[in-house]
Short mmCIF file of C-alpha atoms in Angstrom, two decimals:
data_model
loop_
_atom_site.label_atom_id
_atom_site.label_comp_id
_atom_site.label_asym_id
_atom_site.label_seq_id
_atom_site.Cartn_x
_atom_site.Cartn_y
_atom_site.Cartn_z
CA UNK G 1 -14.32 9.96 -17.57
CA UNK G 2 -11.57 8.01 -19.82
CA UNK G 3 -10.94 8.82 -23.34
CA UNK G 4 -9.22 5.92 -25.02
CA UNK G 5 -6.72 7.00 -28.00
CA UNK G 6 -6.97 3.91 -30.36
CA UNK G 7 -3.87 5.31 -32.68
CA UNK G 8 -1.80 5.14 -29.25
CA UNK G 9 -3.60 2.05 -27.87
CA UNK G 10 -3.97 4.26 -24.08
CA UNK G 11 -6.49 5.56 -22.43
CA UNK G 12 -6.12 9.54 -20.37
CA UNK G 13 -8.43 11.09 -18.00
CA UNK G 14 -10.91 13.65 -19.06
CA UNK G 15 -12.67 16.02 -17.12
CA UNK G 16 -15.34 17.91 -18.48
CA UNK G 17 -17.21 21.23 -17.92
CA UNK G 18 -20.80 21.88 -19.20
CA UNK G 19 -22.87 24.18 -18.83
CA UNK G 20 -25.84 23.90 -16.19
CA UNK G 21 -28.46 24.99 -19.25
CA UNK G 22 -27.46 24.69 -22.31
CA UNK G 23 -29.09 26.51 -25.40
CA UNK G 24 -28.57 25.09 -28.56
CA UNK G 25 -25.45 23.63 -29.82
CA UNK G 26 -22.25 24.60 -27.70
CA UNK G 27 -19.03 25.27 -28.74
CA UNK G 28 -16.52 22.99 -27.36
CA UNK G 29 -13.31 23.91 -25.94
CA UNK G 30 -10.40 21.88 -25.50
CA UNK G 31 -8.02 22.57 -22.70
CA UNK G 32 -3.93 21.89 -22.65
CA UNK G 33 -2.81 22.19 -19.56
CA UNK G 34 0.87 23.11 -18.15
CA UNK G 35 3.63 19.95 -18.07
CA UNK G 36 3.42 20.46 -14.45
CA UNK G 37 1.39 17.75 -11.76
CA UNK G 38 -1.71 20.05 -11.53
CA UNK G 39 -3.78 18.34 -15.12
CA UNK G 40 -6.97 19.54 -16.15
CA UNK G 41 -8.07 20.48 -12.54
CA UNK G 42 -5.35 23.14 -12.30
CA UNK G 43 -7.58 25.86 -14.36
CA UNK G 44 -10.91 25.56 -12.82
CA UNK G 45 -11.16 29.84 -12.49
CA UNK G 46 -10.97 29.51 -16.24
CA UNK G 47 -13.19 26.41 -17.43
CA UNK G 48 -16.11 26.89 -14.61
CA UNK G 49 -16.29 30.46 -16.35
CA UNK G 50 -16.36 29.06 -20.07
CA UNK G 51 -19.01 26.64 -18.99
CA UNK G 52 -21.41 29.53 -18.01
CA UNK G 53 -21.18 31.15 -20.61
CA UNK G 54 -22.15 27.99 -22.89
CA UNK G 55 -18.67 26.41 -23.71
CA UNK G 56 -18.22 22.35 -22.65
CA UNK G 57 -14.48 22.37 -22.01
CA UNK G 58 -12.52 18.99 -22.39
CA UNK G 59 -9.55 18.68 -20.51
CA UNK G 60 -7.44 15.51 -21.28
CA UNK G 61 -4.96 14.91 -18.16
CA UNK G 62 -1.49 14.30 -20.26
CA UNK G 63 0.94 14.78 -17.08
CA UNK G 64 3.43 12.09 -17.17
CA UNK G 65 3.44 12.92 -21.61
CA UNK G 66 6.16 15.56 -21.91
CA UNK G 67 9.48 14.82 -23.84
CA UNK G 68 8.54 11.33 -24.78
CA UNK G 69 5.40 12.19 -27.19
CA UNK G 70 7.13 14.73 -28.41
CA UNK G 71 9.93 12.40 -29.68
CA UNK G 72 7.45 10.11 -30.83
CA UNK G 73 5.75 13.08 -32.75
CA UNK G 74 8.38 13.33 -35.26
CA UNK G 75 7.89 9.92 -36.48
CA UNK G 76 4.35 9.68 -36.90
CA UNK G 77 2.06 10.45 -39.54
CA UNK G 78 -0.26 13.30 -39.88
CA UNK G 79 -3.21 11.17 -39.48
CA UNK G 80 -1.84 9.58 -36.70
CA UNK G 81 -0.89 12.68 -34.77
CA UNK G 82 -4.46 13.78 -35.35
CA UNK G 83 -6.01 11.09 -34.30
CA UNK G 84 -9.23 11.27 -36.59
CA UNK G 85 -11.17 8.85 -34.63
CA UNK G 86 -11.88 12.06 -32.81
CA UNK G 87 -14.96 13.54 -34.45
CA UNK G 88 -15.83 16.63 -32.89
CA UNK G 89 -18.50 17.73 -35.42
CA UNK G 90 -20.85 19.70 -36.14
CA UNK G 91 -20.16 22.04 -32.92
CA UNK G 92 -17.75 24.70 -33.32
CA UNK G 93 -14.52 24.38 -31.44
CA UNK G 94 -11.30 26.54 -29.72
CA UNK G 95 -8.87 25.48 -27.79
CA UNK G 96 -6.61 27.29 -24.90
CA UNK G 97 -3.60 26.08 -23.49
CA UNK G 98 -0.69 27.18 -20.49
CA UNK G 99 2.43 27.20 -21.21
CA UNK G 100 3.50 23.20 -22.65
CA UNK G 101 -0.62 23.14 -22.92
CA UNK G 102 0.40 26.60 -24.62
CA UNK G 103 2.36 24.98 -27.35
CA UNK G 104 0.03 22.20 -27.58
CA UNK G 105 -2.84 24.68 -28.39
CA UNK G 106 -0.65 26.36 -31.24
CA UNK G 107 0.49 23.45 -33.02
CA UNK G 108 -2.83 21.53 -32.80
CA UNK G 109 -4.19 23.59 -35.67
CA UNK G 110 -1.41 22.04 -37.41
CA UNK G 111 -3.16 18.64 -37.90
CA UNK G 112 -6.57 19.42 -36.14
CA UNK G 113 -8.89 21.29 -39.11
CA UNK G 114 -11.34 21.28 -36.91
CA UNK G 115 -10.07 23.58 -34.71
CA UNK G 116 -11.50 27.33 -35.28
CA UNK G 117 -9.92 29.39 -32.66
CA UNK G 118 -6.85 29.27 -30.16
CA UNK G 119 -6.35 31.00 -26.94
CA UNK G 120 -2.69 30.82 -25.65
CA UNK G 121 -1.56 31.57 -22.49
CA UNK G 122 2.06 31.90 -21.65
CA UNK G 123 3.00 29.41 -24.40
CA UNK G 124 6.19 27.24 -24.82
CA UNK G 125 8.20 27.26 -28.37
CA UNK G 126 10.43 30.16 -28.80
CA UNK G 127 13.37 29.47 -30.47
CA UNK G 128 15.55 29.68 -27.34
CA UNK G 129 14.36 28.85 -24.45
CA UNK G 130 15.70 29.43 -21.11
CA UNK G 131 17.48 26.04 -19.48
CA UNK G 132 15.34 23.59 -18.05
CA UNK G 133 12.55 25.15 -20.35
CA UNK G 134 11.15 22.13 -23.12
CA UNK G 135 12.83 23.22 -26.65
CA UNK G 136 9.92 22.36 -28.50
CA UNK G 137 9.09 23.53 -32.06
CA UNK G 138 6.20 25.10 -33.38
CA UNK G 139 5.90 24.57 -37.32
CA UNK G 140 2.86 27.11 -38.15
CA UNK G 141 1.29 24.78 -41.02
CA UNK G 142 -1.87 25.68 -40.43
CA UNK G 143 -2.96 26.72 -44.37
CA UNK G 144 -5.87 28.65 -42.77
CA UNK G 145 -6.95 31.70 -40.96
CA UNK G 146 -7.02 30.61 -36.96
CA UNK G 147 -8.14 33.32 -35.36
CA UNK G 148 -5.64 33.71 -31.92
CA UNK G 149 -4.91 35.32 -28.70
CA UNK G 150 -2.30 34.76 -26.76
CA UNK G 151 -1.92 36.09 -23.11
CA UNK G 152 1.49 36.60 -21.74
CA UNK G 153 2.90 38.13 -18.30
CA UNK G 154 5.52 41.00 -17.78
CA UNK G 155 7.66 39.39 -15.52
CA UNK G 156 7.55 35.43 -16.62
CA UNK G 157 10.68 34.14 -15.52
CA UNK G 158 10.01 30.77 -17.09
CA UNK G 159 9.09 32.07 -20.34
CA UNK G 160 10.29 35.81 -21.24
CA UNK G 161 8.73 38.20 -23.36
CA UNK G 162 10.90 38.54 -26.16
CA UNK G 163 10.69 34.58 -26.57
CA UNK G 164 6.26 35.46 -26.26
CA UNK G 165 7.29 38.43 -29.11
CA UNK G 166 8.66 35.97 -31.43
CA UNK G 167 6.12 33.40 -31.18
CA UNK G 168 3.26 35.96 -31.85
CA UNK G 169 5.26 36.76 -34.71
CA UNK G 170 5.28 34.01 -36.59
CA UNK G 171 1.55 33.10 -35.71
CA UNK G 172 -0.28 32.62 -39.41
CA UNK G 173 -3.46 34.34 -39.10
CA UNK G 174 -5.15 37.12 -37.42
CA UNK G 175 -4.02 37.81 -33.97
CA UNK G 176 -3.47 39.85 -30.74
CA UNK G 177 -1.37 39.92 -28.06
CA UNK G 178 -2.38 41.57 -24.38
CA UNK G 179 0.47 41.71 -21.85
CA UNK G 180 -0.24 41.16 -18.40
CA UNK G 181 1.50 43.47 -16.12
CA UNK G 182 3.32 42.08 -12.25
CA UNK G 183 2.74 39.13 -13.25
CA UNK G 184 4.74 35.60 -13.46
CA UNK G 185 3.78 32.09 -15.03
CA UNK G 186 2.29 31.07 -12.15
CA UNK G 187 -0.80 33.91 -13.18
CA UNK G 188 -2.44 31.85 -15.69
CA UNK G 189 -3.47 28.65 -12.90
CA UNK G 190 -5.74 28.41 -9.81
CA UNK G 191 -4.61 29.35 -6.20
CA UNK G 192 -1.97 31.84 -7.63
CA UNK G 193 -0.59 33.37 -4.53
CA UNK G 194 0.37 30.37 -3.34
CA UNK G 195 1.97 28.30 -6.11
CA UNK G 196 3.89 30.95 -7.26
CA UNK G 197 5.30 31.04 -3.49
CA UNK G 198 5.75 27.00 -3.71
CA UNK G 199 8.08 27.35 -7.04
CA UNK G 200 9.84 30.29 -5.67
CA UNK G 201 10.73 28.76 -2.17
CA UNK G 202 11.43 25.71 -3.09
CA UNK G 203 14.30 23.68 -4.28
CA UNK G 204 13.76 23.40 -8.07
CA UNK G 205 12.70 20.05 -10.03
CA UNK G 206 15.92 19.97 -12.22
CA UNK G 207 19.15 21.32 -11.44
CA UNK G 208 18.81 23.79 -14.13
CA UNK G 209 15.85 25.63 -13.32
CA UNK G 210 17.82 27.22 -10.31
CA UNK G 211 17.28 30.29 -11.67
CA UNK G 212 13.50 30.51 -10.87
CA UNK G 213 14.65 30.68 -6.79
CA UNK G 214 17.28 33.58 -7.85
CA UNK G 215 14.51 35.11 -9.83
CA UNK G 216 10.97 35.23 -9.05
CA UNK G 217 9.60 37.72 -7.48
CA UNK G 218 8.16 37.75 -4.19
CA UNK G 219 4.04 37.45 -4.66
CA UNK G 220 3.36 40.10 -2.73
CA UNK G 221 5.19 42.32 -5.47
CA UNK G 222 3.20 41.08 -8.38
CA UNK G 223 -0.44 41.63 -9.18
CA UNK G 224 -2.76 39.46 -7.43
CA UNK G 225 -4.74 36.23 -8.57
CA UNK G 226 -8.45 37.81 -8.70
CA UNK G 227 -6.65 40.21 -11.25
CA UNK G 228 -4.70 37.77 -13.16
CA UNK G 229 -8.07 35.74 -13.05
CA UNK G 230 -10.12 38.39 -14.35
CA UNK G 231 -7.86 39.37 -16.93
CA UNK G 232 -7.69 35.76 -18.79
CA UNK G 233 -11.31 34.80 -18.11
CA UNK G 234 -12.53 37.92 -19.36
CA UNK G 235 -10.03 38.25 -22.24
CA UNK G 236 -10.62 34.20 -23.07
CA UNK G 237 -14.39 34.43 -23.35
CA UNK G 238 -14.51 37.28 -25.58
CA UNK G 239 -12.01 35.86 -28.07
CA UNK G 240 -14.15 32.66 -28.05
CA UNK G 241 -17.51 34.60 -28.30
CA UNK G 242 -16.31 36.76 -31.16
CA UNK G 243 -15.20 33.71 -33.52
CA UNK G 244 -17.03 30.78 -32.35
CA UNK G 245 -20.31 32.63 -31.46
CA UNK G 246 -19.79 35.50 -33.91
CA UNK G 247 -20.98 37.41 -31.38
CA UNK G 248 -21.02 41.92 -32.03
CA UNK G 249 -20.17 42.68 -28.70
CA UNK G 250 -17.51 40.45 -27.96
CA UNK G 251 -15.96 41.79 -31.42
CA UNK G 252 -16.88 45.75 -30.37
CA UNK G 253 -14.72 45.12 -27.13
CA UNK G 254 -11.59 43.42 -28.55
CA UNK G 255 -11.61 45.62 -30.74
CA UNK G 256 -11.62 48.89 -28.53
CA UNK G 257 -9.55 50.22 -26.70
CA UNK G 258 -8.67 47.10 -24.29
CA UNK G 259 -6.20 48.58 -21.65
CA UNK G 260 -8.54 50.97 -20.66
CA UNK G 261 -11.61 48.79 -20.58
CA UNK G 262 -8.99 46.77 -18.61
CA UNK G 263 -7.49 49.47 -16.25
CA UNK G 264 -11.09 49.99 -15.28
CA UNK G 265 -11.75 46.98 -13.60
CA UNK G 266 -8.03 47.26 -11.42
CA UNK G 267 -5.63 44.96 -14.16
CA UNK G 268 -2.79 47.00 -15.81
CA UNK G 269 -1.90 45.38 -19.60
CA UNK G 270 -0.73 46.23 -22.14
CA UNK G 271 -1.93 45.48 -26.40
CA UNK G 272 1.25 44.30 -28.34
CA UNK G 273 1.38 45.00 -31.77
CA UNK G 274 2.65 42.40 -34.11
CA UNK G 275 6.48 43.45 -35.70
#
């Protein structure tokens, strides 16, 4: 389907997940994805799963929208940038985002008041990023409690930990942090194993993302997709469930002890605490 942005006068694929019965009013879930080619379609492992559980996840495809809209950002108004012809109403709603989609899910609470929870994995806006890397800003005017999680990897070569550290710093509201072990950037997409080979192997994009050849580890080093998988679709539902659903359990396990319940099903993490 097309969803036409009147404030910007264009129109951007969306795909959509539902689920196959739903029960009363679902939540809906936007999705961000990376600034890469894959879109929407890159993250089915992730919004197949949110559907059965009772999420519909939108997915706008923004893939050619990278540095321009972000210049064009700074000039617009609030009401512009939020585009209120968007009424999302009365169903709850989260978003989750990778990495640019990252970014995108952590300033959208910024201007988006509908917005309830956030879910962001390997996000973009640290204060330094690495060359090549989009030196975006995240402002953190939310003037509300948006419950978050954000889901980083060990050994992201794109976007290192301390830069993940500071970002969950300076997140607003209540929060948490789980730290996937062997793991690269490439963990948070479908068909791991081999895109993470693809961006390794190959010559890079830009001249100065060189460093990801010189870099990266081989796959076969790093944990494996069905446990990267696991480890966001498991961690992603709950998060949702617990503030969207207000759901006990969901809130009992995040709660707990979450590297163990974790190490139990074969994925090594790790809970950050905030500074």
């Amino acid at each position: 389907m097309q969803a036409f942005d009147t404030v910007r006068n264009r129109s951007f694929p969306c795909d959509m997940w539902r689920p196959t019965e739903p029960v009363g009013v679902c939540p809906i879930i936007l999705l961000s994805h990376s600034s890469g080619g894959s879109g929407p379609r890159g993250y089915t492992f992730l919004t197949n799963h949110l559907a059965s559980h009772g999420y519909i996840v939108a997915g706008l495809n923004h893939s050619e929208l990278v540095a321009p809209e972000l210049e064009r950002r700074e000039s617009e108004t609030p009401e512009q940038r939020a585009a209120p012809e968007a009424r999302l109403e009365p169903a709850p709603v989260g978003i989750v985002g990778h990495s640019f989609g990252g970014w995108t899910a952590l300033a959208s609470p910024d201007v988006l008041h509908q917005i309830r929870a956030v879910v962001a994995l390997a996000p973009g806006g640290s204060s330094n990023p690495r060359p090549g890397i989009l030196p975006a800003k995240l402002a953190f005017k939310w003037g509300r409690d948006v419950p978050t999680l954000v889901l980083v990897a060990d050994n992201d070569v794109c976007l290192p930990l301390d830069g993940m550290y500071e970002i969950f710093d300076r997140i607003p509201a209540a929060k948490r942090m789980v730290v996937l072990r062997h793991a690269d950037h490439m963990h948070f997409m479908d068909n791991v194993e081999q895109l993470h080979e693809a961006v390794r192997t190959s010559p890079p994009w830009i001249p100065e993302l060189d460093y990801l050849q010189q870099e990266m580890r081989p796959i076969a080093e790093l944990c494996t997709g069905e446990q990267s998988h696991l480890f966001v679709r498991g961690l992603t539902v709950a998060h949702f469930d617990a503030v969207l659903k207000q759901n006990d359990e969901a809130r009992r396990f995040l709660a707990g002890d979450i590297q163990a319940e974790l190490a139990s099903r074969g994925v090594e993490a790790f809970v950050h605490s905030a500074a």
